[in-house]
Short mmCIF file of C-alpha atoms in Angstrom, two decimals:
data_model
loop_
_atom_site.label_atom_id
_atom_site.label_comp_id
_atom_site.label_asym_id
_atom_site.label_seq_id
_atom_site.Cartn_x
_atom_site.Cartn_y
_atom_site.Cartn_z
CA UNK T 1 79.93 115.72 105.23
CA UNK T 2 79.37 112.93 107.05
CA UNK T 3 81.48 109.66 105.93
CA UNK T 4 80.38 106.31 106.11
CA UNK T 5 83.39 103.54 106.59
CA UNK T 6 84.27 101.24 104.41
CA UNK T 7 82.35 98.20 104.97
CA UNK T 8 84.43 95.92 106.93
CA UNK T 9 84.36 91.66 107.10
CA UNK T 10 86.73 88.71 108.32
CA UNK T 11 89.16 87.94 105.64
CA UNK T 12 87.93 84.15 105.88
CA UNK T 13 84.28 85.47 105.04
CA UNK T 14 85.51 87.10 101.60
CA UNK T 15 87.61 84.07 100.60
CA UNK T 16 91.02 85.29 101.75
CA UNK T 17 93.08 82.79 103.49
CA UNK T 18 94.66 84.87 106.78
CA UNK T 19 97.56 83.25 106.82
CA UNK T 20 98.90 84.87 103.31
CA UNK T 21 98.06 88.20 104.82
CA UNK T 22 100.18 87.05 107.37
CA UNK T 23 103.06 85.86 105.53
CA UNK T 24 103.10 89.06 103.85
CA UNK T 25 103.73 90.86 106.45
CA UNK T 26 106.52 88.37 107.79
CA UNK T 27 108.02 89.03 104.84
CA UNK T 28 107.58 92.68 104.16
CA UNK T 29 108.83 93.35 107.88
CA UNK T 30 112.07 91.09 107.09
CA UNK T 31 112.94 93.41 104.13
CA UNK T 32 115.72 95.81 105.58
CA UNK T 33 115.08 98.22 102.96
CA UNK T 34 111.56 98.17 103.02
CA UNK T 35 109.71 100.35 105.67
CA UNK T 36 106.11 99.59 105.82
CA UNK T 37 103.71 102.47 106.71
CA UNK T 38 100.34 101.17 105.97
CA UNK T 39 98.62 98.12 104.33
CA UNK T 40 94.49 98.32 103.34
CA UNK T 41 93.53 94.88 101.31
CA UNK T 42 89.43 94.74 100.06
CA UNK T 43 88.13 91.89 99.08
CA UNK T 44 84.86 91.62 97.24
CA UNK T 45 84.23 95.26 98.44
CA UNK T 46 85.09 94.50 102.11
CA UNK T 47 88.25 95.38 104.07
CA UNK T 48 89.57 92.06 105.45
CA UNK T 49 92.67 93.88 106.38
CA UNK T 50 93.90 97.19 107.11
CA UNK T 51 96.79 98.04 109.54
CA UNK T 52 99.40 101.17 110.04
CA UNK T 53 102.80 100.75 111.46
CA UNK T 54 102.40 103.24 114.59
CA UNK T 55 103.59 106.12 114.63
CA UNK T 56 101.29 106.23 111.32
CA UNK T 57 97.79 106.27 112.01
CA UNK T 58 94.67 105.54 109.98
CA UNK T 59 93.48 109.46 109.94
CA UNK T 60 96.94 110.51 108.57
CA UNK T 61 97.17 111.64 104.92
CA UNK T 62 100.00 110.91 103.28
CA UNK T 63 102.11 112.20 100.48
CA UNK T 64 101.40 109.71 97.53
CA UNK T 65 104.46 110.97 95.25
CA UNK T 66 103.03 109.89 91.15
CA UNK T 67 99.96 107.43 92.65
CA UNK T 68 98.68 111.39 92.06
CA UNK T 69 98.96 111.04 88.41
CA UNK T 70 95.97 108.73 88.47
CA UNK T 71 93.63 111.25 89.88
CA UNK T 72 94.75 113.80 87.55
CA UNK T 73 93.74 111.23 85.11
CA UNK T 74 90.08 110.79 86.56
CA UNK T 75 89.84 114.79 86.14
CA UNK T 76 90.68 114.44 82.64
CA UNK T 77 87.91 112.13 82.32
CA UNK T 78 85.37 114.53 84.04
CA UNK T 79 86.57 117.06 81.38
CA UNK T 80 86.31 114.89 78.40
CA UNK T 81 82.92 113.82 79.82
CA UNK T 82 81.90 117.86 80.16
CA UNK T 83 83.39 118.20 76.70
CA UNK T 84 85.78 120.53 77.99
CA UNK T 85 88.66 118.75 76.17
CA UNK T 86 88.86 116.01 73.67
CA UNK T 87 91.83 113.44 73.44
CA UNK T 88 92.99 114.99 70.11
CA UNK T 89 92.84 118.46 70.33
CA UNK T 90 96.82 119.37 69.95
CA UNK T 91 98.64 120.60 73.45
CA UNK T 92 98.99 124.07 71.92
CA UNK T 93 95.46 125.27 71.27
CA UNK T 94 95.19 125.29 74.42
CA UNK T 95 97.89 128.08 75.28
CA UNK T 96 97.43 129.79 72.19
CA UNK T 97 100.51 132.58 74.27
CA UNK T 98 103.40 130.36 73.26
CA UNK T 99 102.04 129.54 69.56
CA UNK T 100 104.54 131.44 68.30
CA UNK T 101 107.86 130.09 70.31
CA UNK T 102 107.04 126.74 69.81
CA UNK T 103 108.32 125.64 66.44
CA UNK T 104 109.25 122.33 66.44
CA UNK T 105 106.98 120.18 64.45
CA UNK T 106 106.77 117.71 67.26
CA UNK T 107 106.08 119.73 69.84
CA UNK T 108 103.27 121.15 67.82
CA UNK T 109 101.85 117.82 66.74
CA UNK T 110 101.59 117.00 70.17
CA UNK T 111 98.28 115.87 71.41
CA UNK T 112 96.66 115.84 74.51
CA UNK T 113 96.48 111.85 74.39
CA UNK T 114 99.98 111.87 73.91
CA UNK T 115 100.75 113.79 76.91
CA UNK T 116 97.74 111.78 78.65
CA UNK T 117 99.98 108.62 78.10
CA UNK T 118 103.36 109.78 78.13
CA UNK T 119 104.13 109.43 74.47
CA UNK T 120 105.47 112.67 73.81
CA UNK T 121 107.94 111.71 71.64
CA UNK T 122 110.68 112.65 74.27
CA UNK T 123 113.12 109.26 74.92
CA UNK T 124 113.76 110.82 78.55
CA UNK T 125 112.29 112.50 81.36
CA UNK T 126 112.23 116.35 80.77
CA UNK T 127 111.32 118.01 84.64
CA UNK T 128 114.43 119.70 84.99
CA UNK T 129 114.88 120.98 81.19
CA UNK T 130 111.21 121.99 81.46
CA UNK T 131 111.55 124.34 84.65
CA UNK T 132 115.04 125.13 84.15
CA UNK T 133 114.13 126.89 80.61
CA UNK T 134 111.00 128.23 82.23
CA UNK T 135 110.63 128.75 85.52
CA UNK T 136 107.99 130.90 85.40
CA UNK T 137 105.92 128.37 82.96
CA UNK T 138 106.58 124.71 82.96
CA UNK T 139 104.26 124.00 80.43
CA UNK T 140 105.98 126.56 77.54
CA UNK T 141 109.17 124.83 79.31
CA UNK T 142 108.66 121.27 78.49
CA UNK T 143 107.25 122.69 74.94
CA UNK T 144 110.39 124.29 74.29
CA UNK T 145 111.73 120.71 74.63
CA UNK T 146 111.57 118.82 70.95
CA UNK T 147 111.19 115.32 71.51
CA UNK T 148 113.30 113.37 69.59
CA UNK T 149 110.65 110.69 68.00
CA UNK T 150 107.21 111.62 66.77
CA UNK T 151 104.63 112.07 69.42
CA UNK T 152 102.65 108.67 69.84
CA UNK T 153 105.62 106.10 68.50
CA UNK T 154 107.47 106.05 72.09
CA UNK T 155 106.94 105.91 75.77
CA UNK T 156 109.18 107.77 78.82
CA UNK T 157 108.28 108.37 82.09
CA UNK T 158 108.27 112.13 82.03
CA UNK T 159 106.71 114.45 84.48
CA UNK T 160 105.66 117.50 82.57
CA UNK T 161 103.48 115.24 80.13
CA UNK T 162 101.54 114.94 83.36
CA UNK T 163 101.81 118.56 84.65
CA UNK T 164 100.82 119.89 81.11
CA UNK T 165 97.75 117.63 80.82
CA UNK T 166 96.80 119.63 84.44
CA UNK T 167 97.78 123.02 83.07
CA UNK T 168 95.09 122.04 80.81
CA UNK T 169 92.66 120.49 83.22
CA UNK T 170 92.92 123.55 85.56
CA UNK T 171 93.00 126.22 82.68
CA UNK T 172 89.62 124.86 81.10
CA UNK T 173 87.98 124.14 84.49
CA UNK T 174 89.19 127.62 86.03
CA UNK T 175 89.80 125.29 88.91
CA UNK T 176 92.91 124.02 90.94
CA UNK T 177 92.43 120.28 90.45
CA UNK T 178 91.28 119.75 94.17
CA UNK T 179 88.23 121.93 93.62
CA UNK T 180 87.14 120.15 90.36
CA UNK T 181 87.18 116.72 91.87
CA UNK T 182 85.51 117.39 95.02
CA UNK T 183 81.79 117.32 93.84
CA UNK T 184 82.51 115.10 90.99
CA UNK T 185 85.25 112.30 93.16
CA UNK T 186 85.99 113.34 96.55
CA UNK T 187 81.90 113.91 98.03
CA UNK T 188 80.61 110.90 96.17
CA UNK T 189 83.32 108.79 97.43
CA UNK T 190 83.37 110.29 100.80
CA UNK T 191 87.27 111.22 100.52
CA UNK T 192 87.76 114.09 103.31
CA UNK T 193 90.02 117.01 102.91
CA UNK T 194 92.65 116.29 100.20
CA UNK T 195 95.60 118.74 99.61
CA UNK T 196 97.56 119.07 96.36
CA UNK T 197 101.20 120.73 96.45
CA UNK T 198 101.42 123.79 94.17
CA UNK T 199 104.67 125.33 92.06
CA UNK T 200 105.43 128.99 91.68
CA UNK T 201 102.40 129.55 89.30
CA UNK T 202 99.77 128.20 91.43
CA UNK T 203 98.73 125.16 89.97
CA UNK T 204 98.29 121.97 91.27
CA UNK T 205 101.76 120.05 90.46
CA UNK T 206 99.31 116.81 88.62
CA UNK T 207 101.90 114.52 88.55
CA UNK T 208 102.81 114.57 92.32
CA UNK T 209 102.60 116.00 95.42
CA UNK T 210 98.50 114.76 96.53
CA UNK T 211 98.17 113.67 100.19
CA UNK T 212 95.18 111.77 100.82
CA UNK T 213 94.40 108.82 103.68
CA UNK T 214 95.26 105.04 103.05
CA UNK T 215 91.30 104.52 103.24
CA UNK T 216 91.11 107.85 100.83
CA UNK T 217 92.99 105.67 97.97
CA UNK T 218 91.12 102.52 98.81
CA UNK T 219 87.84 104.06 97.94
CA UNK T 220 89.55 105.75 94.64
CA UNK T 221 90.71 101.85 93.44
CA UNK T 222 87.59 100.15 94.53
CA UNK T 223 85.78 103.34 92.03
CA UNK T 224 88.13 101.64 89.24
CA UNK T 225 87.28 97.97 90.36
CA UNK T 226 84.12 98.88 89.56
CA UNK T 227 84.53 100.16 85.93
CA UNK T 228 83.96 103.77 87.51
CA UNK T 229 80.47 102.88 89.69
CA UNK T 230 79.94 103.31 93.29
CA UNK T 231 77.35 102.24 95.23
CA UNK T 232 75.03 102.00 92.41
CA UNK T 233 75.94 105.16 90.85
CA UNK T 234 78.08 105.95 87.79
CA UNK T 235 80.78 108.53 88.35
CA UNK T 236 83.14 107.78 85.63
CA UNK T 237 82.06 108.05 82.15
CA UNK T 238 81.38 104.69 80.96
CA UNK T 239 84.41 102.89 79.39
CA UNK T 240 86.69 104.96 80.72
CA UNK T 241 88.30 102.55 82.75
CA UNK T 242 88.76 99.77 80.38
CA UNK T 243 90.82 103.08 78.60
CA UNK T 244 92.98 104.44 81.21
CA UNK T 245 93.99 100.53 82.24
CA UNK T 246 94.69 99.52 79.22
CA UNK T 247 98.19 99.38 77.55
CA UNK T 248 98.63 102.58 75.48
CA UNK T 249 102.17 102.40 74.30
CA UNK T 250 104.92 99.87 75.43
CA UNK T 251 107.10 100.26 78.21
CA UNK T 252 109.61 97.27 78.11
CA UNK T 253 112.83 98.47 79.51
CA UNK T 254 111.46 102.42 79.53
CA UNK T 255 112.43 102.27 83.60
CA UNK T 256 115.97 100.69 83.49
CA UNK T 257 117.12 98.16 85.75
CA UNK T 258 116.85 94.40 85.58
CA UNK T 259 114.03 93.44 87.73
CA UNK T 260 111.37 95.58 86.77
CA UNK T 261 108.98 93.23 85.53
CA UNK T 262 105.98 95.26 86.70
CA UNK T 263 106.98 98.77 84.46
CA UNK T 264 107.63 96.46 81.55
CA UNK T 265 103.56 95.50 81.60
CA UNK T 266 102.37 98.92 78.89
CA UNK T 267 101.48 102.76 80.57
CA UNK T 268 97.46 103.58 79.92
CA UNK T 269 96.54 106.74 81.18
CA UNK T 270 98.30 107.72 84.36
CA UNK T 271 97.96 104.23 84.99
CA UNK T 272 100.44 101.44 84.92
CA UNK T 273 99.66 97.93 83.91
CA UNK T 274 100.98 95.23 86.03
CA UNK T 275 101.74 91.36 86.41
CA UNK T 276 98.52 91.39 88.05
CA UNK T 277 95.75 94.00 86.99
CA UNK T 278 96.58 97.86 87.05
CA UNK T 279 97.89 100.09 89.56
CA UNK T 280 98.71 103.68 90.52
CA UNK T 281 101.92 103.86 91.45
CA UNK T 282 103.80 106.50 93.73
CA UNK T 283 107.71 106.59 94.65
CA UNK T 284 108.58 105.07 97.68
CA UNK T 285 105.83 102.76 97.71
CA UNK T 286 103.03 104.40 96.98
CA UNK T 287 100.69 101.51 95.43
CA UNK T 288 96.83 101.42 94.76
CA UNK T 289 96.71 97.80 92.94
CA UNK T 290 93.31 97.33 91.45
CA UNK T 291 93.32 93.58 90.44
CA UNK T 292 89.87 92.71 88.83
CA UNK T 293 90.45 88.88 88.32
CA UNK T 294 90.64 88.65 92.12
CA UNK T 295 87.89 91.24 92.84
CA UNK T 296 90.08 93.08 95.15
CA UNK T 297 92.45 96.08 95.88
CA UNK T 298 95.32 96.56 98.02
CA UNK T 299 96.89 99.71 99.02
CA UNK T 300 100.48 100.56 100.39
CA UNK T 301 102.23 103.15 101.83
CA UNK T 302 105.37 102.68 102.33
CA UNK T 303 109.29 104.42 102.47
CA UNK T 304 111.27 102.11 99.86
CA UNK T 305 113.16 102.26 97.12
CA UNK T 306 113.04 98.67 96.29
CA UNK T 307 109.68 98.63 94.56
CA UNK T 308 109.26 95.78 92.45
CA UNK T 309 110.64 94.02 95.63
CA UNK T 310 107.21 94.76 97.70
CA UNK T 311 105.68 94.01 94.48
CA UNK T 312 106.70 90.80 94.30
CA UNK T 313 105.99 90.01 97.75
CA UNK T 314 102.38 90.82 96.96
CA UNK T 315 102.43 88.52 94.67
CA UNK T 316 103.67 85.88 96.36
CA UNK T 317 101.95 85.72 99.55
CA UNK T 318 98.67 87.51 98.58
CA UNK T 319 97.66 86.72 95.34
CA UNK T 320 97.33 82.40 96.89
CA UNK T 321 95.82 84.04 99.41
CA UNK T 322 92.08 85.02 96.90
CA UNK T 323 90.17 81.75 97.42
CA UNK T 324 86.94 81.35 95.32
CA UNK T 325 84.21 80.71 98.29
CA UNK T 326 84.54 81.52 102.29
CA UNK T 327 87.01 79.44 104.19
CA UNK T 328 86.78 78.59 108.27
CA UNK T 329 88.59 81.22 109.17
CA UNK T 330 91.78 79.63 111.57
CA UNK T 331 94.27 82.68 111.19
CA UNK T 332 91.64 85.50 111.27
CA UNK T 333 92.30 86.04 114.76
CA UNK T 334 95.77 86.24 114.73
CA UNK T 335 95.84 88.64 111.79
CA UNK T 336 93.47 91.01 113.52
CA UNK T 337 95.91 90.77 116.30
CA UNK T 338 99.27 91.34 114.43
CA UNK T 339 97.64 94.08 112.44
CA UNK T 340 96.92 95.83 115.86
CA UNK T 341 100.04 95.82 116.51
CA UNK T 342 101.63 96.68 113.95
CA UNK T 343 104.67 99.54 114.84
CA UNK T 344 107.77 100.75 113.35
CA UNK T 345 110.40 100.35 116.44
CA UNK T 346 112.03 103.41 117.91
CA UNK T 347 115.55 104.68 117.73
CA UNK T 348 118.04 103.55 120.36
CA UNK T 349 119.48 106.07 122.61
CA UNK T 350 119.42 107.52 126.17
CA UNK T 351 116.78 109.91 126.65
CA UNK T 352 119.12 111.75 128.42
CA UNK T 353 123.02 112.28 128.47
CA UNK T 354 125.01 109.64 130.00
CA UNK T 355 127.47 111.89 131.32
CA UNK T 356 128.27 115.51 131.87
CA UNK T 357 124.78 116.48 130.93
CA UNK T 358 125.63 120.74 131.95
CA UNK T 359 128.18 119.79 128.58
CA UNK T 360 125.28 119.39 125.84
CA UNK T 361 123.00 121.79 128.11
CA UNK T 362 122.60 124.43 125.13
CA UNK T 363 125.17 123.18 123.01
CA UNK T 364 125.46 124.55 119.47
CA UNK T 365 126.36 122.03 116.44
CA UNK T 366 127.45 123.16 112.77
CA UNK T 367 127.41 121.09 109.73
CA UNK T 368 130.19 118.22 109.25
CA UNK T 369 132.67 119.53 106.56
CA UNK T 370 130.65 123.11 106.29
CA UNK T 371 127.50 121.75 104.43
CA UNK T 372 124.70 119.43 104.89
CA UNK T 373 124.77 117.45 101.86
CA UNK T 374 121.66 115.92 102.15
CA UNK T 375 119.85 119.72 102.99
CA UNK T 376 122.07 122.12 102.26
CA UNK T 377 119.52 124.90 104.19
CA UNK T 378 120.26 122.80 107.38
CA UNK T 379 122.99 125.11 109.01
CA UNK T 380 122.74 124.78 112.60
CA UNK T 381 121.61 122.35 115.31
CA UNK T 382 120.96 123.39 119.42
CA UNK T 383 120.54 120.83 122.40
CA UNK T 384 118.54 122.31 124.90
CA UNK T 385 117.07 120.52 128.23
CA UNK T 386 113.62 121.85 129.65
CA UNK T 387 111.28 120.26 132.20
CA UNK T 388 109.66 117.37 129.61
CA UNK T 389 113.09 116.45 128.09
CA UNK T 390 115.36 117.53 125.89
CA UNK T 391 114.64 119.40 122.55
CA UNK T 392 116.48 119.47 119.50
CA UNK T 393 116.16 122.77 117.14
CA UNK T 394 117.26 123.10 113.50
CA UNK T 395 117.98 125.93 111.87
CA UNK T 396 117.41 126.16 108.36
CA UNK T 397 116.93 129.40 106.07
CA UNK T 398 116.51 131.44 108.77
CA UNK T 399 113.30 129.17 110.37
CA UNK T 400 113.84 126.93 113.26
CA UNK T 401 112.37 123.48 114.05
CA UNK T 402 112.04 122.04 117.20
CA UNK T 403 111.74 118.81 117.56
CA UNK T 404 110.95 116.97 121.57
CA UNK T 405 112.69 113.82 122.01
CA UNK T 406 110.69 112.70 124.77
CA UNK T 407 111.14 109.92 127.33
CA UNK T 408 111.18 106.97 124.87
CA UNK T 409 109.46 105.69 121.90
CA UNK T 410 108.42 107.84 119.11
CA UNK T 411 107.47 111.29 120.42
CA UNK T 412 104.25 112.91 118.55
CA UNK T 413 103.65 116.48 118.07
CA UNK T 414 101.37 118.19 115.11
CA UNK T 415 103.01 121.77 115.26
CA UNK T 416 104.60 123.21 113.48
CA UNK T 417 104.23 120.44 111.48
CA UNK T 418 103.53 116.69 112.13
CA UNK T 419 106.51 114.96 112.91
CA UNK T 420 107.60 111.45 114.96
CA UNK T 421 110.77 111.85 117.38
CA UNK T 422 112.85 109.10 118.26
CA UNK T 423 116.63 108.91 119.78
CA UNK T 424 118.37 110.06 122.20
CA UNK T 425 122.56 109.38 123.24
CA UNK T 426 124.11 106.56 122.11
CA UNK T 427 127.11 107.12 123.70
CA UNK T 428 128.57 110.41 126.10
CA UNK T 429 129.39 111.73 122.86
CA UNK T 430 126.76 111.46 120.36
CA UNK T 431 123.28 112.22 119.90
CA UNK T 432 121.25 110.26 117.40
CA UNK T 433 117.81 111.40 116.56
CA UNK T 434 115.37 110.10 114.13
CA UNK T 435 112.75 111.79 112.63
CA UNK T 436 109.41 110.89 110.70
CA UNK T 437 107.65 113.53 108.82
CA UNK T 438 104.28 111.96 109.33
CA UNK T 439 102.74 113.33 106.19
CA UNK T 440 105.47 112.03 103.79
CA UNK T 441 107.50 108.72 103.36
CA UNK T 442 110.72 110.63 104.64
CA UNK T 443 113.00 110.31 107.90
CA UNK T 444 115.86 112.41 108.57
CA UNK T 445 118.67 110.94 110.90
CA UNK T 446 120.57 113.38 112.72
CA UNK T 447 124.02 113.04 114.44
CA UNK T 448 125.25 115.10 116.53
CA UNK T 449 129.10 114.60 117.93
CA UNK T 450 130.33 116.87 120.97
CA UNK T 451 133.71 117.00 120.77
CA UNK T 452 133.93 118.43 117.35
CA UNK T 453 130.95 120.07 117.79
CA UNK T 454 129.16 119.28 114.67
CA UNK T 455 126.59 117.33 113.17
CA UNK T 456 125.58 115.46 110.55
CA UNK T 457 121.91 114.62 108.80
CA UNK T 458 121.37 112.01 106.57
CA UNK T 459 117.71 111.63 104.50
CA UNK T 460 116.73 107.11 104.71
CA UNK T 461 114.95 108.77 100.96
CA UNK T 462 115.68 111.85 99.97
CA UNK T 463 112.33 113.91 99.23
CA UNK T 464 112.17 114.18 95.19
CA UNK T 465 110.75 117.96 95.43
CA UNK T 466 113.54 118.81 98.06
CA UNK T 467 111.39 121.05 99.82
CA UNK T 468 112.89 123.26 103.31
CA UNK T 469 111.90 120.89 106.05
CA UNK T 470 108.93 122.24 107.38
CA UNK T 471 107.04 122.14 103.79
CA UNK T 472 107.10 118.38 104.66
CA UNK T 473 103.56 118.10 105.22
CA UNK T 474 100.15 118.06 103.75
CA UNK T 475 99.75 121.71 102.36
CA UNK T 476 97.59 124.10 103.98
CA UNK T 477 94.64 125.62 102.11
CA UNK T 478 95.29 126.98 99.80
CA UNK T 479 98.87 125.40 100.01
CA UNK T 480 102.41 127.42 99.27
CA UNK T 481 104.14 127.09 96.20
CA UNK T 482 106.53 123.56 96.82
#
């Protein structure tokens, strides 16, 4: 298939003043706890910006955590459009197997549209009730679950809502939900190869675990801009985006905190409302903000936990930035130029030891106190020198990982999975090394200390499906169970 870019224009030439680009970054990049990994802003269907902080790259998919949910959505709308399923057919009819287990009134008054907006009637999130009553089937799990207000009456953010509307999606389609979208999403938009973690039945999770390209989501929010019409050419069922973007049920207060101004805006379908337009919405970061009073979209990747903090910053800097008519253009240069060069900095460290180097020279580390907290698998660590640097192996369940530190700078390598490697000594005694799994928001810091001989390894954000380490990726196709 071959893929036509995005088209591409100065920011000045769409209305978009540079310099609030630019002041977004500044302040993005001053956030300590906020670690950037890609920006995409459209404007009027054009990208003025786009940039990836290196060792991220434009051709990288990345895990987009719940921003999935909203593509699990558009499948739903393919289905109601094939009249596969219909917003109030009840949950069970379609797995007539657990009819009769299920005997709560609730749960069997429970409609698709209430699991399609996550107004099951449960007041919490279910996951681990769901899988932990039924491992081998979520969805008879989470059904097993009664919710505690009628379905319909209350929102909570609640994972197997999602994962039973795709039990649905794939058991009507006979499809994993990859497969289903492709002709119908992925071709039209010209979204390359997109890979869905399964569970231990098979399916495609729904609510998390897609990896797709920055550009990938771009297309996907510039599809909603345009109330489900690209390039002349209706793919989404008409109205369907006024539906999934509007405000289904209230969610004021549903995420806790007390700066959460965007989850307090109403949940449509899969979709969030927001300050500003609509958005899917990943952890970490994950953001595809589709803001039709501006005629634009912006995309982030990102490794944070502080949210409504890059939300806000958005706001701030880029939302001033949507002029009405072209401007002349007196920052465009210097944006182009700063988005170039855009890069995450290395670790600090020696790439080799200071001293006594024949000392590390296959040197064995255990975990600090007996356990890695952080991943309990992790149970060993070897240094090892070798004619391009030193290498650094983990063992964990039995697998090992190597990982090169190289000569400075983030070290690349794509097998056995892809991963960034940064560090090196700090001191005679310790070993420091950094690691990006480039498919994923997550970096693992690893210590290792010689004199005790052990180490420690600490997760900047811990992965939510706590996966063995090389599962961090993109799955292959067809993908393992996560």
């Amino acid at each position: 298939m071959t893929v036509c870019p995005l088209p591409a224009a100065t920011p000045a030439a769409q209305g978009v003043d540079a310099a609030g680009v630019l002041a977004l970054l500044d302040a993005l990049e001053a956030e300590p706890d906020i670690e950037m990994h890609s920006l995409m802003v459209l404007r009027h269907g054009h990208v003025v910006a786009a940039g990836w902080w290196a060792p991220y790259a434009p051709e990288r998919r990345h895990l987009l955590y719940s921003l999935s949910k909203s593509f699990t959505a558009t499948a739903a709308a393919f289905a109601l459009d094939d009249g596969l399923i219909g917003l109030d057919e009840p949950v069970l009819t379609h797995f007539p197997e657990f009819e009769a287990d299920i005997t709560d009134p609730r749960s069997r008054a429970m409609l698709i549209r209430h699991v399609a907006t996550m107004s099951s009637g449960h007041l919490a999130e279910t996951v681990d009730d769901a899988y932990g009553t039924d491992p081998a089937e979520p969805v008879r799990g989470f059904l097993l679950q009664p919710p505690q207000r009628d379905p319909g009456t209350v929102f909570a953010y609640n994972q197997p809502t999602t994962y039973t509307l795709a039990a649905i999606l794939q058991k009507v389609t006979g499809q994993p939900l990859t497969e289903y979208l492709r002709p119908r999403l992925f071709d039209p938009l010209g979204i390359g190869e997109a890979a869905w973690l399964r569970d231990g039945t098979g399916r495609e999770l729904g609510f998390s675990g897609l990896h797709l390209t920055t550009e990938d989501v771009a297309r996907f929010g510039e599809l909603y801009l345009r109330d489900g019409v690209w390039q002349g050419r209706r793919l989404l069922p008409e109205g369907w985006v006024a539906e999934a973007s509007r405000a289904h049920v209230p969610t004021g207060g549903a995420m806790g905190g007390t700066d959460r101004q965007d989850w307090d805006q109403g949940y449509g379908i899969q979709f969030w409302r927001s300050r500003n337009g609509f958005r899917g919405d990943g952890a970490f970061g994950q953001f595809c903000l589709v803001l039709p009073e501006q005629d634009a979209v912006v995309v982030t990747t990102a490794a944070t936990e502080e949210m409504q903090t890059l939300l806000n910053h958005v706001w701030k800097h880029l939302l001033p930035a949507f002029r009405p008519a072209p401007l002349p253009g007196a920052q465009d240069a210097a944006l182009a130029d700063r988005l170039a060069r855009l890069a995450l900095p290395p670790a600090t460290g020696k790439a080799a030891p200071p001293e006594r180097p024949e000392a590390w020279a296959g040197a064995s580390f255990s975990p600090y106190g007996g356990v890695c907290a952080d991943q309990p698998g992790l149970s060993g660590v070897e240094v090892t020198p070798g004619a391009d640097g030193w290498t650094v192996t983990l063992g964990e369940n039995g697998h090992r990982l190597g990982l090169a530190l190289g000569t400075g700078g983030w070290a690349v390598a794509e097998e056995p999975l892809p991963v960034a490697v940064s560090g090196g000594w700090t001191d005679p005694d310790t070993l420091v090394v950094e690691t990006l799994f480039l498919e994923t928001p997550h970096r693992l810091v690893l210590t290792c200390s010689l004199p005790d001989r052990t180490f420690t390894a600490r997760w900047r954000h811990a992965p939510l499906h706590r996966p063995p380490l090389g599962r961090l990726r993109a799955p292959l196709t067809p993908g393992p169970p996560a």
